[in-house]
CSV table of C-alpha atoms and ligand atoms in Angstrom, one decimal:
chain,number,residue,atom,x,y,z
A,19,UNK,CA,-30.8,-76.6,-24.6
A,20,UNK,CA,-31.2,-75.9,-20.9
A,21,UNK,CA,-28.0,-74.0,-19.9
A,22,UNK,CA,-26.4,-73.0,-16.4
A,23,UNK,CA,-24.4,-70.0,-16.5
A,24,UNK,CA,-22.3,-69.2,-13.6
A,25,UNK,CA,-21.3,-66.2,-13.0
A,26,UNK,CA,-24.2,-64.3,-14.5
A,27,UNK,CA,-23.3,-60.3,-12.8
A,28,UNK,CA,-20.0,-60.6,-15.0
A,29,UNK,CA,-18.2,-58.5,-18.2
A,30,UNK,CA,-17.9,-62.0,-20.4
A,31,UNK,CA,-21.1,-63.6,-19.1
A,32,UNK,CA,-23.3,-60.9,-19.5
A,33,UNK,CA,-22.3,-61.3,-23.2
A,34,UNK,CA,-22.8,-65.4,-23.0
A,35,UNK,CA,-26.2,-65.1,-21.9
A,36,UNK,CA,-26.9,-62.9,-24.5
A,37,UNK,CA,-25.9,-65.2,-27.0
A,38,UNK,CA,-27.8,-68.3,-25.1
A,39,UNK,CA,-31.1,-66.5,-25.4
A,40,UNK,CA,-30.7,-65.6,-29.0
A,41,UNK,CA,-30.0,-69.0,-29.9
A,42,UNK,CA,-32.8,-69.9,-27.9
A,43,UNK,CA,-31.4,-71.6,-25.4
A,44,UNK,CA,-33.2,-72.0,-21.2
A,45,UNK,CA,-30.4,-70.2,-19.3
A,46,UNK,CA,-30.4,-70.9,-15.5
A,47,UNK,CA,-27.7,-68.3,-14.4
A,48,UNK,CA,-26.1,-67.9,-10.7
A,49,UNK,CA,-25.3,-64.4,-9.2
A,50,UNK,CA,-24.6,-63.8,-5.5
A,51,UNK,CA,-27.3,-61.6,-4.6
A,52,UNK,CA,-31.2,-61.2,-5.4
A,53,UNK,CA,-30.1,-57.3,-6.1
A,54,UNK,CA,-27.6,-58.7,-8.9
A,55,UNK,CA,-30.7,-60.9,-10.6
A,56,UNK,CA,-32.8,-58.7,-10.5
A,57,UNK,CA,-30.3,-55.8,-12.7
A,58,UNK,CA,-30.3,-58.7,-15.3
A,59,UNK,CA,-33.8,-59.6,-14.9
A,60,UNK,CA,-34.1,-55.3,-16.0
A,61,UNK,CA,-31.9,-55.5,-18.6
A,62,UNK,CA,-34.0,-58.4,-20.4
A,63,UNK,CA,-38.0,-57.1,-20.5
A,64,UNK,CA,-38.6,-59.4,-23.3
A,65,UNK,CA,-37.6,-62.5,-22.0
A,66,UNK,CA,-40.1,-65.4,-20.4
A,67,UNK,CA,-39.0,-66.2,-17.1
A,68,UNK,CA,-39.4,-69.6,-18.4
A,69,UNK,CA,-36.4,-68.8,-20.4
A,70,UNK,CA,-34.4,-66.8,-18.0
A,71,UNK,CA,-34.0,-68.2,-14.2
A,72,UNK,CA,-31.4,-67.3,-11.6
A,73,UNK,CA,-30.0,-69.0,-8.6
A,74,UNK,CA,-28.3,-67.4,-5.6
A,75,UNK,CA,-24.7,-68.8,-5.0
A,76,UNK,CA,-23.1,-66.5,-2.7
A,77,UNK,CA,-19.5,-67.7,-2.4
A,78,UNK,CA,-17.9,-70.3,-4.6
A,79,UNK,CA,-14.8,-71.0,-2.5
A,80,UNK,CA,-17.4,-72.5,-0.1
A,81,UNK,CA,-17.0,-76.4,-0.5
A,82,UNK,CA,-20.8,-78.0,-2.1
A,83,UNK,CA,-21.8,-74.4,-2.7
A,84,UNK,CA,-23.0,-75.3,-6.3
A,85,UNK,CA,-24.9,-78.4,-4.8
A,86,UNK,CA,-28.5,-77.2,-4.7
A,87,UNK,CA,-27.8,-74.6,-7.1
A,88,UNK,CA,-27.2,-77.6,-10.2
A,89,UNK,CA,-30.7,-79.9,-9.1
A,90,UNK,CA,-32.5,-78.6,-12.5
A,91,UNK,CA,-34.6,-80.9,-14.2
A,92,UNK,CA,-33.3,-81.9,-17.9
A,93,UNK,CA,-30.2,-79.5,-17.5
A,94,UNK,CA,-28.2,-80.3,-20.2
A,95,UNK,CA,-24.7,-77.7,-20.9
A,96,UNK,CA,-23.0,-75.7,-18.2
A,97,UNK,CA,-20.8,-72.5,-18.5
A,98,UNK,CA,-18.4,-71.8,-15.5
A,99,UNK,CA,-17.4,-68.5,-15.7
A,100,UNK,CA,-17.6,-66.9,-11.9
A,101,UNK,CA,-13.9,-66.3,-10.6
A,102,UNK,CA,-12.4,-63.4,-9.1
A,103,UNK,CA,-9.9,-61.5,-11.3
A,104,UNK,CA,-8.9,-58.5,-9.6
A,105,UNK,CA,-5.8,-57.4,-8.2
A,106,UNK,CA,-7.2,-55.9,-5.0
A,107,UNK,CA,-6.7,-58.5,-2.9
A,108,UNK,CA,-5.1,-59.1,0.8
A,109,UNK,CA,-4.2,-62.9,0.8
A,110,UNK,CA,-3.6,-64.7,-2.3
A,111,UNK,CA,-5.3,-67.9,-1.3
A,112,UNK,CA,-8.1,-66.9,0.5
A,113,UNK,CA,-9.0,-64.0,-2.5
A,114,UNK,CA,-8.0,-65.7,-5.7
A,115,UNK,CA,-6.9,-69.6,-5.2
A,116,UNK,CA,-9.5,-70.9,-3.6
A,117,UNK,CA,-12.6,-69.5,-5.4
A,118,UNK,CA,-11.2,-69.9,-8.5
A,119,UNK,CA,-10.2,-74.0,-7.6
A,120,UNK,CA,-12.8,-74.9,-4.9
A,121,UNK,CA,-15.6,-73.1,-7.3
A,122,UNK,CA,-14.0,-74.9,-10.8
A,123,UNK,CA,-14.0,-78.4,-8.8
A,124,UNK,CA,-16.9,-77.2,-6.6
A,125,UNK,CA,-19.0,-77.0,-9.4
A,126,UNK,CA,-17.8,-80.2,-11.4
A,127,UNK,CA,-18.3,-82.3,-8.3
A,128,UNK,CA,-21.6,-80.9,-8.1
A,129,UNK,CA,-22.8,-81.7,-11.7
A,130,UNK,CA,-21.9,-85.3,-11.4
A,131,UNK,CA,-23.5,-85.7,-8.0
A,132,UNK,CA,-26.6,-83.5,-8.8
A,133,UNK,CA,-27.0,-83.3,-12.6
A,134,UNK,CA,-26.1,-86.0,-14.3
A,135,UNK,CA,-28.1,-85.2,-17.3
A,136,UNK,CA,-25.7,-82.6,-18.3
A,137,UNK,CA,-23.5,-84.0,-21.2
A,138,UNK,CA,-21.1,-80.2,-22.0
A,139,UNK,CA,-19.2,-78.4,-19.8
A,140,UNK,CA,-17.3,-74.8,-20.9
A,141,UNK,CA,-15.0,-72.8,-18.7
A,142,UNK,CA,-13.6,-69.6,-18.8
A,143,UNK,CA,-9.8,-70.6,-18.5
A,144,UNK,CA,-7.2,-67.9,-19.2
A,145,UNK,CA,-4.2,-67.4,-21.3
A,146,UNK,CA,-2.6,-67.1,-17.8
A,147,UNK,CA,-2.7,-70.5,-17.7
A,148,UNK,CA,-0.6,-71.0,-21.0
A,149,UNK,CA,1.9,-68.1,-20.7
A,150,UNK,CA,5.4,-69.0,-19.3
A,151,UNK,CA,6.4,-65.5,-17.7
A,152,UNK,CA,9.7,-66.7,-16.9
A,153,UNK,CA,10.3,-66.1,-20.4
A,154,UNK,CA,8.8,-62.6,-20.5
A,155,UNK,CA,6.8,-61.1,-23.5
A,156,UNK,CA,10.2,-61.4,-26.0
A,157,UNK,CA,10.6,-64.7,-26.2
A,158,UNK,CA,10.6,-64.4,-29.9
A,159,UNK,CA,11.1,-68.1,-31.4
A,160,UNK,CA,8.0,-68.8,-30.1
A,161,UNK,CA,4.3,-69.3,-31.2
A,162,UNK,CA,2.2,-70.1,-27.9
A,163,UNK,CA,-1.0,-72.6,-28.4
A,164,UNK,CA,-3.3,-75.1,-26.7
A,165,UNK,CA,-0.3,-77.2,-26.0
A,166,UNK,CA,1.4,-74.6,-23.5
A,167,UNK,CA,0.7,-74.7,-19.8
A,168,UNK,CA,2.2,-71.8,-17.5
A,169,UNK,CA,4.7,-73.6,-15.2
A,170,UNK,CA,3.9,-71.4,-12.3
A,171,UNK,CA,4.0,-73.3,-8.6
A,172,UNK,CA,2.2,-73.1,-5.3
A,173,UNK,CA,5.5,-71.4,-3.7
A,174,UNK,CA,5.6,-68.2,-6.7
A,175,UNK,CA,1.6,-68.4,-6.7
A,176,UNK,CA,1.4,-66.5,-2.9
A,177,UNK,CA,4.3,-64.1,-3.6
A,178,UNK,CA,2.4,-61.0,-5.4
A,179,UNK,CA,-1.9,-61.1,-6.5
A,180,UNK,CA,-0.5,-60.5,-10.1
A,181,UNK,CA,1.7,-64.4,-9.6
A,182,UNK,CA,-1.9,-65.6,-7.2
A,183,UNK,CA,-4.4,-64.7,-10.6
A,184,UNK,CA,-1.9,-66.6,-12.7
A,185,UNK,CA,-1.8,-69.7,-10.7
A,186,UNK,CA,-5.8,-69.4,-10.0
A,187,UNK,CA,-6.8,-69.8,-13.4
A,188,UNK,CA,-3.8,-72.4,-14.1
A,189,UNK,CA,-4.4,-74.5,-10.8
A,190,UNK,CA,-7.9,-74.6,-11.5
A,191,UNK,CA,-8.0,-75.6,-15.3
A,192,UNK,CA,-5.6,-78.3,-14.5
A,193,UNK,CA,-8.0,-79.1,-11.3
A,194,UNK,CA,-11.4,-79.2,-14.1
A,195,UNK,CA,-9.1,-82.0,-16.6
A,196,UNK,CA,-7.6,-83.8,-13.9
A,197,UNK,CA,-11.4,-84.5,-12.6
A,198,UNK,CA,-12.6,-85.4,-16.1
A,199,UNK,CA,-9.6,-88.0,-16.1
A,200,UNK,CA,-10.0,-89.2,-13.0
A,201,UNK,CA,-14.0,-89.6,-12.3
A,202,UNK,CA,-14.9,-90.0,-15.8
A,203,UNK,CA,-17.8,-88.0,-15.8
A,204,UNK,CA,-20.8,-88.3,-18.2
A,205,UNK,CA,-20.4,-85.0,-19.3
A,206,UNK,CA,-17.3,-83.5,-21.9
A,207,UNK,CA,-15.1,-80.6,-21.3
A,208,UNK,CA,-13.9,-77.5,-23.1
A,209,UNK,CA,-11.7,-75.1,-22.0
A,210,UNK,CA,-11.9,-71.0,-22.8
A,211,UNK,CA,-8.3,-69.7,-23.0
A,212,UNK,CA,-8.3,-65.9,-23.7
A,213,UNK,CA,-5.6,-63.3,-22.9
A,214,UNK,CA,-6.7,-59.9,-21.8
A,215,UNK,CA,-10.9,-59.8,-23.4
A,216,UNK,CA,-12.4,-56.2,-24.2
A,217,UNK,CA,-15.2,-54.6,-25.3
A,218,UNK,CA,-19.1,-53.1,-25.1
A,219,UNK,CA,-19.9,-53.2,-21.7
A,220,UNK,CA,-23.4,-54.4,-21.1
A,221,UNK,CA,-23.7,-55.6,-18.0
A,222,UNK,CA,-25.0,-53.7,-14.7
A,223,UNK,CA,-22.2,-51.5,-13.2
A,224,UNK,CA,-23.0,-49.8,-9.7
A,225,UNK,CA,-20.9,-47.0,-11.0
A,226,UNK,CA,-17.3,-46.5,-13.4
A,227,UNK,CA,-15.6,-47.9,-10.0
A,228,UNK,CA,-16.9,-51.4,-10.5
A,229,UNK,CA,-15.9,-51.8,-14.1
A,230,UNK,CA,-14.4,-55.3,-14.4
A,231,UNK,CA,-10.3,-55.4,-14.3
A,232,UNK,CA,-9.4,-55.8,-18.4
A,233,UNK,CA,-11.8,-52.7,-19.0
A,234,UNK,CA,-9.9,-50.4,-16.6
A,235,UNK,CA,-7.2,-49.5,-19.3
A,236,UNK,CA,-9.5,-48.2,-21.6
A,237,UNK,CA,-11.2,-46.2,-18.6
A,238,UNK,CA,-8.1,-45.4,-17.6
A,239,UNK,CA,-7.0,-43.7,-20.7
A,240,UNK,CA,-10.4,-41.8,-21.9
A,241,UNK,CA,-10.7,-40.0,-18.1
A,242,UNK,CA,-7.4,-38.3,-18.1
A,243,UNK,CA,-5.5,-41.0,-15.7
A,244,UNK,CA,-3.1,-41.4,-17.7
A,245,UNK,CA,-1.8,-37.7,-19.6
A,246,UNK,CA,1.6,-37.7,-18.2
A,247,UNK,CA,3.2,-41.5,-19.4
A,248,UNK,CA,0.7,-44.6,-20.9
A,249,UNK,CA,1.2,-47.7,-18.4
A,250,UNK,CA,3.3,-50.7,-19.4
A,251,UNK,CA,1.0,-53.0,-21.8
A,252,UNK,CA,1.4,-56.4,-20.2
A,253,UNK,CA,-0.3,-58.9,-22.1
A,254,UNK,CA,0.4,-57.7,-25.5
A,255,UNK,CA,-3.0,-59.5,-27.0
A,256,UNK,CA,-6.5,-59.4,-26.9
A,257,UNK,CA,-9.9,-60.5,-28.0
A,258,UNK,CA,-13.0,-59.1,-28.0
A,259,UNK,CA,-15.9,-60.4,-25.8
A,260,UNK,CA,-18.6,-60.9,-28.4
A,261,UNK,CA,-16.3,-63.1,-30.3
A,262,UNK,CA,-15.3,-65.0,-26.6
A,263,UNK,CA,-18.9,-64.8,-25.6
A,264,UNK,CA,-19.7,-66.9,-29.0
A,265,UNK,CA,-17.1,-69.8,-28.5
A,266,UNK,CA,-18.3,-70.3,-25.3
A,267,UNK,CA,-22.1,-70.9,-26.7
A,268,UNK,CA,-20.3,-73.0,-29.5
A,269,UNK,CA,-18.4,-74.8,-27.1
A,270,UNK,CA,-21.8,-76.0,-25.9
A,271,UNK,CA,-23.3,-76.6,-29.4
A,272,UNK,CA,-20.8,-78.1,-31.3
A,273,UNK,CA,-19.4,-81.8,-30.8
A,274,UNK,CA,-16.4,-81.1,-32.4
A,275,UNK,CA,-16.0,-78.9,-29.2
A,276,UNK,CA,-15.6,-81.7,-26.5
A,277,UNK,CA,-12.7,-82.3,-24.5
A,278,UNK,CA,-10.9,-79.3,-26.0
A,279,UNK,CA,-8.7,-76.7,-24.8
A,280,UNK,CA,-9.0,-73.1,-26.9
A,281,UNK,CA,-6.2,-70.4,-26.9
A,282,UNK,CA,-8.8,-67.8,-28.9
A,283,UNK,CA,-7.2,-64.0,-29.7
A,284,UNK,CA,-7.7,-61.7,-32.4
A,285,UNK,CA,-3.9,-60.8,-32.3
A,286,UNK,CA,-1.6,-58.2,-30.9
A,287,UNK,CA,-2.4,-54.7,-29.8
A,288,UNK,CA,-0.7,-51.9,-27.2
A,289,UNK,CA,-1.6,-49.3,-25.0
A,290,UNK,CA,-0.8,-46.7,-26.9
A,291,UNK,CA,-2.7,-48.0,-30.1
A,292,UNK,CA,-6.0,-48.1,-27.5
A,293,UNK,CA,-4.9,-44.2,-27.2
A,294,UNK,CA,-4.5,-43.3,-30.8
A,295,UNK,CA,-8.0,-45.9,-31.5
A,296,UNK,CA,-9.8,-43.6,-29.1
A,297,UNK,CA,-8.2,-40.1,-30.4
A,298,UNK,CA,-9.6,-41.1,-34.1
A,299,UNK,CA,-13.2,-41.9,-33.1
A,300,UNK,CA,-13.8,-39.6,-30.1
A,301,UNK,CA,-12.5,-36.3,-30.7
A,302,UNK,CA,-14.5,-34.8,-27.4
A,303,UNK,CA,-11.8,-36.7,-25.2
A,304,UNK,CA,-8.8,-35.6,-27.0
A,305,UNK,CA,-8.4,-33.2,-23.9
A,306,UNK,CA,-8.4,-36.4,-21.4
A,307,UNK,CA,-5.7,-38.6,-23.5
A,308,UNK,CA,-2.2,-38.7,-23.3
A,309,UNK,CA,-0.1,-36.6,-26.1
A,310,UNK,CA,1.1,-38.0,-29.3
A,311,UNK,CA,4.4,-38.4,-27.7
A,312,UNK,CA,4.0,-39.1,-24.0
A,313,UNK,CA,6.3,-41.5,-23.5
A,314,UNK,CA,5.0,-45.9,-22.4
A,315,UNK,CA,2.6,-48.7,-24.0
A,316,UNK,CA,4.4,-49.5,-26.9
A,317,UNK,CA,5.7,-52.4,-27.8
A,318,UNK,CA,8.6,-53.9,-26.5
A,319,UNK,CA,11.6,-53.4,-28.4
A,320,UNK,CA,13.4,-56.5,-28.4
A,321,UNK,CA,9.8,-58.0,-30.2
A,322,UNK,CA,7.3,-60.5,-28.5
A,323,UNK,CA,6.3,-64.2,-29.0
A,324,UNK,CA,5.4,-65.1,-32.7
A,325,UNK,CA,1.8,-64.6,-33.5
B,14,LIG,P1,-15.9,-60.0,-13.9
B,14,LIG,O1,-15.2,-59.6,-12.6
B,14,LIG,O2,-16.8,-59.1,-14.6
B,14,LIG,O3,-16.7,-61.4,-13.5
B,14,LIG,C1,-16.3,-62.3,-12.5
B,14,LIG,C2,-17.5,-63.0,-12.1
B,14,LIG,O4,-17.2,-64.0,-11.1
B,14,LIG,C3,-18.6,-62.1,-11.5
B,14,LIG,O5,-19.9,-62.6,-11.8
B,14,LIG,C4,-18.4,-62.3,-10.0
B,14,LIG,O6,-19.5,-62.0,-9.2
B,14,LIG,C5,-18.0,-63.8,-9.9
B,14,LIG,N1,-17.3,-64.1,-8.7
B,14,LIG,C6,-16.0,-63.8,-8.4
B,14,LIG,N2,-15.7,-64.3,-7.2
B,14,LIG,C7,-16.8,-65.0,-6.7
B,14,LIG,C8,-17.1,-65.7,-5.6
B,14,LIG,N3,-16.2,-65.9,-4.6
B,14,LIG,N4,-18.3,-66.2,-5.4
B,14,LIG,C9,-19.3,-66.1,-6.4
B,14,LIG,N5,-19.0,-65.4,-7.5
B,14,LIG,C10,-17.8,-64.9,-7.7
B,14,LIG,O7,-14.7,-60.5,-14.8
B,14,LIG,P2,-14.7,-61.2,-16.3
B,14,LIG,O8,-16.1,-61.2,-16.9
B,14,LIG,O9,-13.6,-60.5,-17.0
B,14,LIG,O10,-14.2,-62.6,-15.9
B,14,LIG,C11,-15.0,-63.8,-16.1
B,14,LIG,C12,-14.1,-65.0,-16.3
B,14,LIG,O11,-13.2,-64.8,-17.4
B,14,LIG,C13,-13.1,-65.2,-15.1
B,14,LIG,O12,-13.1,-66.6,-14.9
B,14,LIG,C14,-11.8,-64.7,-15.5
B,14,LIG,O13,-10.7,-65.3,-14.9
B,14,LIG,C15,-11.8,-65.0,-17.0
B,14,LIG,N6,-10.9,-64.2,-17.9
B,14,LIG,C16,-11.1,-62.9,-18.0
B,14,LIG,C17,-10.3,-62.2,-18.8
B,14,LIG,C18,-10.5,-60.7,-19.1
B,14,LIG,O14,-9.6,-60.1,-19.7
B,14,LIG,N7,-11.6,-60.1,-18.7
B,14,LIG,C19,-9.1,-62.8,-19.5
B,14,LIG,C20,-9.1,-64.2,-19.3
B,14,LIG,C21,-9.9,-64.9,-18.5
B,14,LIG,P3,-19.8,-60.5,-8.7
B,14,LIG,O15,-20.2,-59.7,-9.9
B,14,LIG,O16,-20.9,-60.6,-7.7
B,14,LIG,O17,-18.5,-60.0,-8.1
């Protein structure tokens, strides 16, 4: 199958287009600089450039910026992964909203216009966009699933970049069905929902600064940052990005997939069990983690949403 990955410079895609070339799929993958292509080209010696292209898309908040990038011959499945997740931002919309909606319907709008050979379309949604935080992590009676949306709105969205990553990835997975509904597309949809993904990373990195936001906790923790108390869990599950990277190639392989949304964890996990998981299998750093009993990351007491 001919494949466009967006996104390509990522922690989850990096694993995706893995995965596409080993099942021997054409990936066509955007990244926003020639530098950026190039790391990948590097980091694949035995791949045809037949098999492996790349596109420049510098900035998907920018309205048509998928436009040229989509006009590929007998293209056939897309992957939307590209959207910022990262805290460090200075205005809400500007940094997280818009890319993450203008580049979900950006791109959609773009494959009807400009590929309309393409028939499956995956993207990396979020658990953010099915957990209700209003409830908090010990809302115990219940068992969240594909049927969940977060009821998060445009007014809470702008009030803190933890609220704006929520409502990006909620706003814009509503955005991708609502377009499938309305414009009836030739192509299907499935939707990625994972909570917090981790995991080898095998992707280029500049330096341990540029290691992508679910990663940093486990960065955090083996370089000493946090001896003196383990920082509050958050999201108390998890998957890891090989199994992720998978579903999405499934997603594009499978009919069964089509017009499906997919909540996908391997269960709970804390903090503190990342601490004790790294204390068994790397003794060298037992001198940059947190004691036994330094206090944070467990579990809440009062329990968590069923599994
Ligand atoms: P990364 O930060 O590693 O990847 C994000 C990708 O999006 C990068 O390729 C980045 O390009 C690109 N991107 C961001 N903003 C823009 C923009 N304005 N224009 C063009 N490209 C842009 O994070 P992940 O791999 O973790 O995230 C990938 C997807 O998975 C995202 O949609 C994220 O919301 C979702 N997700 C991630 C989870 C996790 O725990 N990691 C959990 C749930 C969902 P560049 O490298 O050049 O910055």
């Amino acid at each position: 199958m001919k494949v466009f990955l967006s996104g390509g410079s990522g922690f989850i895609a990096a694993h995706v287009l893995d995965i596409l070339l080993e099942h021997g799929h054409t990936v066509i993958t955007s990244v926003r600089s020639q530098e950026k292509a190039n790391k990948i080209k590097e980091a694949h010696p035995n791949t045809p450039a037949s098999q492996l292209e790349f596109r420049i898309v510098k900035d998907i908040a920018q309205e048509g910026a998928f436009d040229e990038a989509i006009k590929i011959d007998g293209l056939e499945a897309v992957i939307h992964t590209a959207s910022p997740f990262h805290f460090n931002v200075t205005d809400v919309k500007k940094d997280l909203l818009d890319p993450a909606i203008i580049g979900t319907t950006g791109i959609l709008k773009a494959i009807k216009k400009n590929a309309p050979s393409v028939k499956r379309v995956v993207i990396t949604s979020s658990f953010a966009s099915i957990v209700n935080p209003s409830k908090g992590n010990s809302w115990t009676e219940h068992t969240y699933s594909e049927e969940d949306w977060n009821p998060i709105t445009e007014e809470e969205a702008v009030l803190n970049p933890s609220n704006g990553y929520r409502a990006s990835k909620t706003f814009a997975e509503k955005a991708a069905w609502e377009f499938v509904e309305k414009e009836k597309p030739n192509f299907t949809l499935s939707t990625m929902c994972p909570p917090l993904v981790i995991g080898p990373i095998v992707h280029y990195l500049n330096s341990l600064d540029s290691l992508n936001t679910s990663n940093q906790r486990t960065a955090n923790l083996m370089t000493g940052k946090n001896k003196s108390e383990i920082p509050d869990t958050g999201t108390y599950i998890w998957i890891d990005v090989r199994d992720l990277a998978l579903a999405h190639v499934k997603a594009i392989e499978l009919p069964e997939a089509a017009n499906k949304r997919f909540f996908i964890t391997a269960g709970y996990f804390s903090n503190k069990e990342i601490a004790e998981i790294i204390r068994k299998n790397f003794p060298a750093l037992e001198k940059e983690l947190p004691a036994k009993d330094v206090k944070g990351g467990d579990y809440p007491k009062e329990g968590l949403y069923k599994e």
